[in-house]
Amino acid sequence: MKKLSAALLCTTLLFAVSGCIPSETSDGPVSSDKPEIQADASQNPRVYMDEIRGTVKDFTGSRLTLCQKSDTYSFDISQAELECKEGLLAGADVCVIYEGQLNTTDTSSVKVLKVADAYHDRAELKEKKTYGQVQGLTENTITLKSKSGKTATYPVTGTEQYYQNGIRPGGWVYLHYRGDFGQGTSENPNILDASQLKVLSVSDIDPLKVPEPTPTPPPQPDTPVPQEKQLRTVIRSVNMNTLQVSPDNSDTVLKLDMSSLPCHFSGGIAAGAHANITYTGEFNGTTLDGITVLGITGEIPEQANKHSISSAVSGEIIGSTANTITIMSPDGISLTFFTDTAQNSSTGGLLTGSSVKLTFDPAESRNTNIYTCIKIEDA
């Protein structure tokens, strides 16, 4: 009986001691001073990420319309990064990467993170050409009417333009571009939407080939040859065949008639850009009296110092993404600019409705309709 009592006592002590020793499980040892706390899965819902590939139909600065087969999607991309080498051209293939889950074509429950070029089976946009009669020319647009009676206003900001025989209303020019036209308006189907194209060049000869300067022949005895001179100017504006410029470091405005002058603008006809006026005679500093203008040549952006580029466009912000803003220019065309590396001294916070002046580099925008902005200022 005493032996049984002793055995029961030892067993009781053994169980008591074993309750104080940490146990081991197949998941490994559990710390006695910091017990494991299971996270509440409902507080960290799973985030779904996916992508959709389609063809650009329209882009308004903060909203992208995409077509995939017979379906159309309209995405809010105001918080997205744009990574499109050729910009957002109508007809281009892109991938939209987003968080959330699409419900058929309803995009209201997703957040777009990035819009990028399609990375597989990407169809290159072919270069196309049209021939039209000039109806109007501004700093950022040219309006042409085709032989079939179709009229379109094309964006030509930063676009190379060469008019061997001058530019004037009714003249015929060749225009090279990439992208697709939008639908004509229901009110007038003969007016096409060219706003989502990238214009590569405009010229009255095709292919565009600027001739080498003709050397001045040596003077003949008793036959004086007028000496050609150069006047460096700053472009102020253009309206059809009238170009307004000011001599460097001067507020004087000169009006040049380009209707019969050879003109070459490698980086477009941008306000603030420089142009050289070739002339004979004696310039009096204030008027064109006494000189004969022979031609106009804009600066070549690729040869300009990065810090001296002065091509600029002004307008009101109508939309934005994480790394771009889109403005509406005074001549009625929407233009999109990368802003992530731009020097910003504007005071409007780049909010919709703010008026800004954007300095850009035409050399970095030869093949894209999203321009590289260098500087942002209040307009």
Short mmCIF file of C-alpha atoms in Angstrom, two decimals:
data_model
loop_
_atom_site.label_atom_id
_atom_site.label_comp_id
_atom_site.label_asym_id
_atom_site.label_seq_id
_atom_site.Cartn_x
_atom_site.Cartn_y
_atom_site.Cartn_z
CA MET A 1 0.00 0.00 0.00
CA LYS A 2 2.88 2.39 0.84
CA LYS A 3 4.55 1.55 -2.50
CA LEU A 4 1.29 2.36 -4.39
CA SER A 5 0.93 5.72 -2.59
CA ALA A 6 4.54 6.61 -3.44
CA ALA A 7 3.97 5.75 -7.11
CA LEU A 8 0.87 7.94 -7.29
CA LEU A 9 2.77 10.83 -5.69
CA CYS A 10 5.63 10.57 -8.23
CA THR A 11 3.18 10.47 -11.11
CA THR A 12 1.41 13.62 -9.82
CA LEU A 13 4.70 15.51 -9.54
CA LEU A 14 5.73 14.38 -13.02
CA PHE A 15 2.53 15.77 -14.56
CA ALA A 16 2.93 19.02 -12.64
CA VAL A 17 6.49 19.52 -13.87
CA SER A 18 5.61 18.59 -17.47
CA GLY A 19 3.01 21.41 -17.56
CA CYS A 20 5.79 23.99 -17.06
CA ILE A 21 7.97 22.72 -19.94
CA PRO A 22 7.34 24.25 -23.43
CA SER A 23 5.95 21.70 -25.80
CA GLU A 24 7.24 21.03 -29.32
CA THR A 25 5.03 20.51 -32.33
CA SER A 26 5.68 19.58 -35.92
CA ASP A 27 5.77 23.33 -36.73
CA GLY A 28 8.75 23.89 -34.48
CA PRO A 29 9.18 25.34 -30.98
CA VAL A 30 6.81 28.02 -29.77
CA SER A 31 8.27 30.86 -27.68
CA SER A 32 6.95 31.03 -24.15
CA ASP A 33 7.34 34.81 -23.74
CA LYS A 34 5.91 35.90 -27.14
CA PRO A 35 3.06 33.61 -28.10
CA GLU A 36 2.21 33.57 -31.81
CA ILE A 37 -0.80 35.70 -32.81
CA GLN A 38 -2.67 34.75 -35.93
CA ALA A 39 -3.33 37.72 -38.31
CA ASP A 40 -6.93 38.45 -39.15
CA ALA A 41 -7.19 37.72 -42.88
CA SER A 42 -10.17 40.07 -43.18
CA GLN A 43 -7.92 43.04 -42.27
CA ASN A 44 -5.55 42.30 -45.19
CA PRO A 45 -7.70 41.43 -48.18
CA ARG A 46 -5.96 39.89 -51.15
CA VAL A 47 -5.12 42.34 -53.94
CA TYR A 48 -5.71 41.06 -57.46
CA MET A 49 -3.49 42.37 -60.25
CA ASP A 50 -4.14 41.70 -63.89
CA GLU A 51 -3.71 43.25 -67.32
CA ILE A 52 -5.72 43.70 -70.45
CA ARG A 53 -4.37 44.27 -73.93
CA GLY A 54 -6.24 46.25 -76.54
CA THR A 55 -6.13 48.96 -79.18
CA VAL A 56 -6.21 52.65 -78.28
CA LYS A 57 -9.38 54.34 -79.47
CA ASP A 58 -9.15 57.63 -77.60
CA PHE A 59 -7.12 59.40 -74.90
CA THR A 60 -8.25 62.60 -73.19
CA GLY A 61 -5.43 63.23 -70.72
CA SER A 62 -6.74 61.19 -67.80
CA ARG A 63 -9.08 58.68 -69.44
CA LEU A 64 -8.18 55.98 -71.96
CA THR A 65 -10.66 54.23 -74.23
CA LEU A 66 -9.51 50.77 -75.26
CA CYS A 67 -10.99 48.32 -77.76
CA GLN A 68 -10.58 44.55 -77.48
CA LYS A 69 -12.37 42.61 -80.20
CA SER A 70 -15.98 43.79 -79.95
CA ASP A 71 -15.68 45.20 -76.41
CA THR A 72 -14.85 48.78 -75.41
CA TYR A 73 -13.32 49.75 -72.06
CA SER A 74 -12.99 53.23 -70.60
CA PHE A 75 -10.27 53.47 -67.93
CA ASP A 76 -9.50 56.25 -65.46
CA ILE A 77 -5.69 56.47 -65.76
CA SER A 78 -5.18 59.61 -63.65
CA GLN A 79 -2.99 57.67 -61.18
CA ALA A 80 -1.18 55.51 -63.74
CA GLU A 81 2.34 55.70 -65.15
CA LEU A 82 2.53 55.96 -68.94
CA GLU A 83 5.32 53.93 -70.58
CA CYS A 84 4.50 54.10 -74.28
CA LYS A 85 7.43 54.57 -76.67
CA GLU A 86 5.29 56.01 -79.47
CA GLY A 87 2.82 57.71 -77.16
CA LEU A 88 -0.88 56.93 -77.12
CA LEU A 89 -1.73 56.86 -80.81
CA ALA A 90 -5.14 55.80 -82.04
CA GLY A 91 -4.74 52.26 -83.36
CA ALA A 92 -1.71 51.38 -81.22
CA ASP A 93 -1.61 48.20 -79.10
CA VAL A 94 -1.10 48.78 -75.36
CA CYS A 95 -1.36 46.86 -72.10
CA VAL A 96 -3.30 48.27 -69.16
CA ILE A 97 -2.06 46.88 -65.82
CA TYR A 98 -4.51 47.28 -62.95
CA GLU A 99 -5.53 46.28 -59.43
CA GLY A 100 -8.94 44.78 -58.82
CA GLN A 101 -11.24 42.68 -60.95
CA LEU A 102 -13.03 43.72 -64.12
CA ASN A 103 -16.72 43.05 -64.29
CA THR A 104 -17.36 42.64 -68.01
CA THR A 105 -16.58 46.13 -69.41
CA ASP A 106 -17.27 47.95 -66.13
CA THR A 107 -13.94 49.48 -65.02
CA SER A 108 -15.20 51.40 -61.99
CA SER A 109 -13.82 48.88 -59.46
CA VAL A 110 -10.23 48.77 -60.76
CA LYS A 111 -7.24 51.03 -60.25
CA VAL A 112 -4.93 51.38 -63.26
CA LEU A 113 -1.24 51.26 -62.28
CA LYS A 114 0.47 51.47 -65.68
CA VAL A 115 -0.21 51.80 -69.38
CA ALA A 116 2.63 50.35 -71.46
CA ASP A 117 3.41 49.20 -74.97
CA ALA A 118 2.23 45.67 -75.65
CA TYR A 119 5.28 43.47 -75.00
CA HIS A 120 4.33 40.46 -77.11
CA ASP A 121 3.01 40.14 -80.65
CA ARG A 122 3.09 43.92 -80.92
CA ALA A 123 1.89 45.28 -84.25
CA GLU A 124 4.06 48.16 -85.43
CA LEU A 125 2.12 51.17 -86.67
CA LYS A 126 2.99 51.74 -90.30
CA GLU A 127 3.91 55.14 -91.68
CA LYS A 128 1.17 56.54 -93.90
CA LYS A 129 0.92 59.51 -96.24
CA THR A 130 -1.78 61.95 -97.27
CA TYR A 131 -1.85 64.78 -99.79
CA GLY A 132 -3.98 67.80 -99.10
CA GLN A 133 -4.71 71.43 -99.79
CA VAL A 134 -3.69 73.81 -97.01
CA GLN A 135 -6.62 75.47 -95.25
CA GLY A 136 -4.78 76.84 -92.23
CA LEU A 137 -1.47 76.79 -90.35
CA THR A 138 -0.72 77.67 -86.71
CA GLU A 139 2.11 76.87 -84.31
CA ASN A 140 0.57 73.53 -83.35
CA THR A 141 -1.79 72.62 -86.21
CA ILE A 142 -2.13 72.37 -89.95
CA THR A 143 -5.53 71.91 -91.59
CA LEU A 144 -5.70 70.05 -94.91
CA LYS A 145 -8.49 69.21 -97.31
CA SER A 146 -8.02 66.10 -99.42
CA LYS A 147 -9.03 65.62 -103.05
CA SER A 148 -12.03 63.61 -101.84
CA GLY A 149 -13.26 66.55 -99.78
CA LYS A 150 -12.23 65.24 -96.33
CA THR A 151 -10.88 67.90 -93.95
CA ALA A 152 -8.71 67.26 -90.89
CA THR A 153 -6.71 69.37 -88.46
CA TYR A 154 -3.39 67.67 -87.66
CA PRO A 155 -1.12 68.24 -84.63
CA VAL A 156 2.29 69.48 -85.84
CA THR A 157 3.96 70.59 -82.60
CA GLY A 158 7.68 69.90 -83.02
CA THR A 159 7.12 68.40 -86.51
CA GLU A 160 9.64 69.00 -89.29
CA GLN A 161 8.18 71.22 -92.02
CA TYR A 162 9.80 72.17 -95.32
CA TYR A 163 8.16 74.36 -97.94
CA GLN A 164 10.45 74.64 -100.95
CA ASN A 165 8.07 76.98 -102.74
CA GLY A 166 6.59 78.66 -99.68
CA ILE A 167 3.39 78.04 -97.72
CA ARG A 168 0.07 79.71 -98.56
CA PRO A 169 -3.69 79.02 -98.52
CA GLY A 170 -4.65 76.57 -101.23
CA GLY A 171 -1.15 75.14 -101.63
CA TRP A 172 -0.75 71.35 -101.73
CA VAL A 173 1.47 69.47 -99.29
CA TYR A 174 2.39 65.90 -98.36
CA LEU A 175 1.92 64.83 -94.75
CA HIS A 176 3.45 61.66 -93.26
CA TYR A 177 1.92 60.22 -90.07
CA ARG A 178 1.29 57.20 -87.86
CA GLY A 179 -1.95 56.20 -86.19
CA ASP A 180 -5.62 56.04 -87.16
CA PHE A 181 -8.19 58.74 -87.80
CA GLY A 182 -11.16 59.03 -85.50
CA GLN A 183 -14.70 58.94 -86.80
CA GLY A 184 -16.13 61.96 -88.59
CA THR A 185 -18.74 63.92 -86.70
CA SER A 186 -22.38 63.04 -87.24
CA GLU A 187 -23.03 66.66 -88.23
CA ASN A 188 -20.34 66.59 -90.91
CA PRO A 189 -18.80 63.18 -91.78
CA ASN A 190 -16.30 64.94 -94.06
CA ILE A 191 -14.49 66.38 -91.01
CA LEU A 192 -12.08 63.74 -89.65
CA ASP A 193 -10.53 63.50 -86.19
CA ALA A 194 -6.73 63.55 -86.53
CA SER A 195 -5.99 64.49 -82.91
CA GLN A 196 -4.59 61.06 -81.96
CA LEU A 197 -2.08 60.86 -84.83
CA LYS A 198 1.66 61.48 -84.80
CA VAL A 199 2.64 63.69 -87.73
CA LEU A 200 6.21 62.92 -88.83
CA SER A 201 6.71 65.56 -91.54
CA VAL A 202 4.97 68.12 -93.75
CA SER A 203 6.36 69.30 -97.08
CA ASP A 204 5.41 70.47 -100.55
CA ILE A 205 7.86 67.93 -102.01
CA ASP A 206 8.01 64.19 -101.41
CA PRO A 207 10.24 62.75 -100.18
CA LEU A 208 11.26 65.65 -97.97
CA LYS A 209 14.84 66.48 -98.85
CA VAL A 210 16.35 69.84 -98.03
CA PRO A 211 18.96 70.82 -100.65
CA GLU A 212 22.45 71.82 -99.65
CA PRO A 213 23.05 75.59 -99.59
CA THR A 214 24.06 76.93 -103.00
CA PRO A 215 27.52 78.48 -102.79
CA THR A 216 27.68 82.16 -103.63
CA PRO A 217 29.35 82.57 -107.02
CA PRO A 218 32.48 84.70 -107.13
CA PRO A 219 31.84 88.30 -108.23
CA GLN A 220 32.38 89.07 -111.89
CA PRO A 221 34.26 92.19 -112.98
CA ASP A 222 31.99 95.26 -112.99
CA THR A 223 29.06 93.05 -111.82
CA PRO A 224 28.42 93.50 -108.06
CA VAL A 225 26.77 90.52 -106.34
CA PRO A 226 24.54 91.29 -103.34
CA GLN A 227 26.01 89.75 -100.23
CA GLU A 228 23.75 87.32 -98.37
CA LYS A 229 23.40 87.97 -94.66
CA GLN A 230 21.82 86.18 -91.68
CA LEU A 231 19.51 87.65 -89.06
CA ARG A 232 18.94 85.51 -85.96
CA THR A 233 15.39 85.87 -84.67
CA VAL A 234 12.94 84.43 -82.15
CA ILE A 235 9.62 83.06 -83.42
CA ARG A 236 6.58 84.79 -81.89
CA SER A 237 3.69 83.21 -83.80
CA VAL A 238 2.45 82.01 -87.17
CA ASN A 239 -0.92 82.39 -88.87
CA MET A 240 -1.11 80.71 -92.25
CA ASN A 241 1.65 82.30 -94.36
CA THR A 242 2.45 85.16 -91.95
CA LEU A 243 5.33 84.46 -89.57
CA GLN A 244 6.03 86.93 -86.76
CA VAL A 245 9.56 87.09 -85.40
CA SER A 246 11.72 89.39 -83.31
CA PRO A 247 15.45 89.95 -83.74
CA ASP A 248 17.49 88.50 -80.86
CA ASN A 249 17.40 90.73 -77.76
CA SER A 250 14.72 92.96 -79.27
CA ASP A 251 10.99 93.52 -78.74
CA THR A 252 10.55 94.63 -82.36
CA VAL A 253 8.10 92.38 -84.24
CA LEU A 254 8.70 91.69 -87.92
CA LYS A 255 6.03 90.11 -90.15
CA LEU A 256 7.34 87.81 -92.84
CA ASP A 257 5.25 86.62 -95.78
CA MET A 258 6.16 82.95 -96.35
CA SER A 259 3.94 82.47 -99.41
CA SER A 260 6.86 82.40 -101.85
CA LEU A 261 9.89 81.82 -99.61
CA PRO A 262 11.73 78.53 -99.06
CA CYS A 263 11.17 77.70 -95.39
CA HIS A 264 12.57 74.86 -93.30
CA PHE A 265 11.57 74.33 -89.67
CA SER A 266 13.32 71.18 -88.44
CA GLY A 267 11.73 71.37 -84.99
CA GLY A 268 8.41 72.86 -85.97
CA ILE A 269 7.22 76.45 -85.73
CA ALA A 270 7.29 76.82 -81.96
CA ALA A 271 7.04 80.09 -80.06
CA GLY A 272 10.40 80.90 -78.49
CA ALA A 273 12.40 78.83 -80.96
CA HIS A 274 15.07 80.52 -83.07
CA ALA A 275 15.04 81.01 -86.83
CA ASN A 276 17.63 82.50 -89.18
CA ILE A 277 16.44 84.92 -91.85
CA THR A 278 18.61 84.95 -94.98
CA TYR A 279 18.48 88.32 -96.74
CA THR A 280 20.31 90.87 -98.86
CA GLY A 281 20.40 94.60 -98.29
CA GLU A 282 20.80 96.61 -95.10
CA PHE A 283 18.60 95.83 -92.10
CA ASN A 284 17.70 98.98 -90.18
CA GLY A 285 16.86 97.13 -86.96
CA THR A 286 13.13 97.84 -86.88
CA THR A 287 11.51 97.11 -90.27
CA LEU A 288 11.93 94.99 -93.40
CA ASP A 289 12.33 98.10 -95.53
CA GLY A 290 15.46 97.99 -97.62
CA ILE A 291 16.05 94.23 -97.45
CA THR A 292 15.07 91.26 -99.62
CA VAL A 293 14.27 88.10 -97.67
CA LEU A 294 15.58 84.98 -99.42
CA GLY A 295 14.59 82.21 -96.98
CA ILE A 296 13.83 81.15 -93.41
CA THR A 297 15.58 78.34 -91.53
CA GLY A 298 14.64 77.16 -88.05
CA GLU A 299 17.18 75.74 -85.65
CA ILE A 300 17.89 71.99 -85.65
CA PRO A 301 16.99 70.61 -82.19
CA GLU A 302 19.54 67.80 -82.37
CA GLN A 303 22.30 70.38 -82.74
CA ALA A 304 21.08 72.67 -79.96
CA ASN A 305 22.52 72.72 -76.47
CA LYS A 306 20.12 71.00 -74.06
CA HIS A 307 20.10 74.06 -71.79
CA SER A 308 19.43 76.49 -74.63
CA ILE A 309 16.30 74.81 -76.06
CA SER A 310 13.48 77.35 -76.06
CA SER A 311 10.62 75.74 -78.01
CA ALA A 312 7.49 76.24 -75.93
CA VAL A 313 3.72 75.88 -76.00
CA SER A 314 1.14 77.33 -73.62
CA GLY A 315 -2.29 76.12 -72.66
CA GLU A 316 -4.73 75.08 -69.95
CA ILE A 317 -4.35 71.71 -68.22
CA ILE A 318 -7.28 69.43 -69.08
CA GLY A 319 -6.03 66.13 -67.64
CA SER A 320 -3.11 64.34 -66.02
CA THR A 321 -1.60 60.98 -65.08
CA ALA A 322 1.14 60.08 -62.61
CA ASN A 323 3.84 61.30 -65.01
CA THR A 324 2.09 63.44 -67.66
CA ILE A 325 -0.14 66.45 -68.09
CA THR A 326 -2.34 67.24 -71.09
CA ILE A 327 -3.08 70.81 -72.12
CA MET A 328 -5.45 72.44 -74.59
CA SER A 329 -3.51 74.91 -76.71
CA PRO A 330 -4.96 78.26 -77.81
CA ASP A 331 -5.19 76.92 -81.38
CA GLY A 332 -7.44 74.08 -80.22
CA ILE A 333 -5.30 70.96 -80.07
CA SER A 334 -4.68 68.73 -77.02
CA LEU A 335 -1.01 67.97 -76.30
CA THR A 336 0.45 65.58 -73.71
CA PHE A 337 3.83 66.04 -71.98
CA PHE A 338 6.01 63.87 -69.75
CA THR A 339 6.66 65.95 -66.62
CA ASP A 340 8.58 63.64 -64.26
CA THR A 341 11.99 65.19 -65.07
CA ALA A 342 10.80 68.75 -65.75
CA GLN A 343 11.84 71.79 -63.73
CA ASN A 344 8.58 73.11 -62.28
CA SER A 345 8.21 76.72 -61.16
CA SER A 346 4.46 76.98 -61.74
CA THR A 347 2.20 77.97 -58.85
CA GLY A 348 -0.98 76.14 -59.85
CA GLY A 349 0.07 72.70 -58.63
CA LEU A 350 -0.47 71.25 -62.13
CA LEU A 351 -4.17 71.04 -61.36
CA THR A 352 -6.85 70.89 -64.04
CA GLY A 353 -7.65 74.43 -65.17
CA SER A 354 -4.16 75.82 -64.49
CA SER A 355 -2.54 77.81 -67.31
CA VAL A 356 1.04 76.78 -67.98
CA LYS A 357 3.88 77.35 -70.41
CA LEU A 358 5.82 74.19 -71.28
CA THR A 359 9.30 74.20 -72.77
CA PHE A 360 9.99 70.94 -74.63
CA ASP A 361 12.66 69.23 -76.71
CA PRO A 362 11.46 68.45 -80.26
CA ALA A 363 14.43 66.12 -80.79
CA GLU A 364 13.09 63.71 -78.16
CA SER A 365 9.60 63.74 -79.66
CA ARG A 366 10.23 62.82 -83.30
CA ASN A 367 8.29 59.55 -83.14
CA THR A 368 5.88 60.01 -80.23
CA ASN A 369 2.87 62.18 -79.48
CA ILE A 370 3.89 62.52 -75.83
CA TYR A 371 6.46 65.31 -75.62
CA THR A 372 9.39 65.50 -73.21
CA CYS A 373 8.91 68.59 -71.04
CA ILE A 374 12.01 70.43 -69.85
CA LYS A 375 10.47 73.31 -67.90
CA ILE A 376 7.03 74.22 -66.54
CA GLU A 377 6.09 77.84 -65.84
CA ASP A 378 2.96 79.87 -65.27
CA ALA A 379 1.56 81.07 -68.58
#
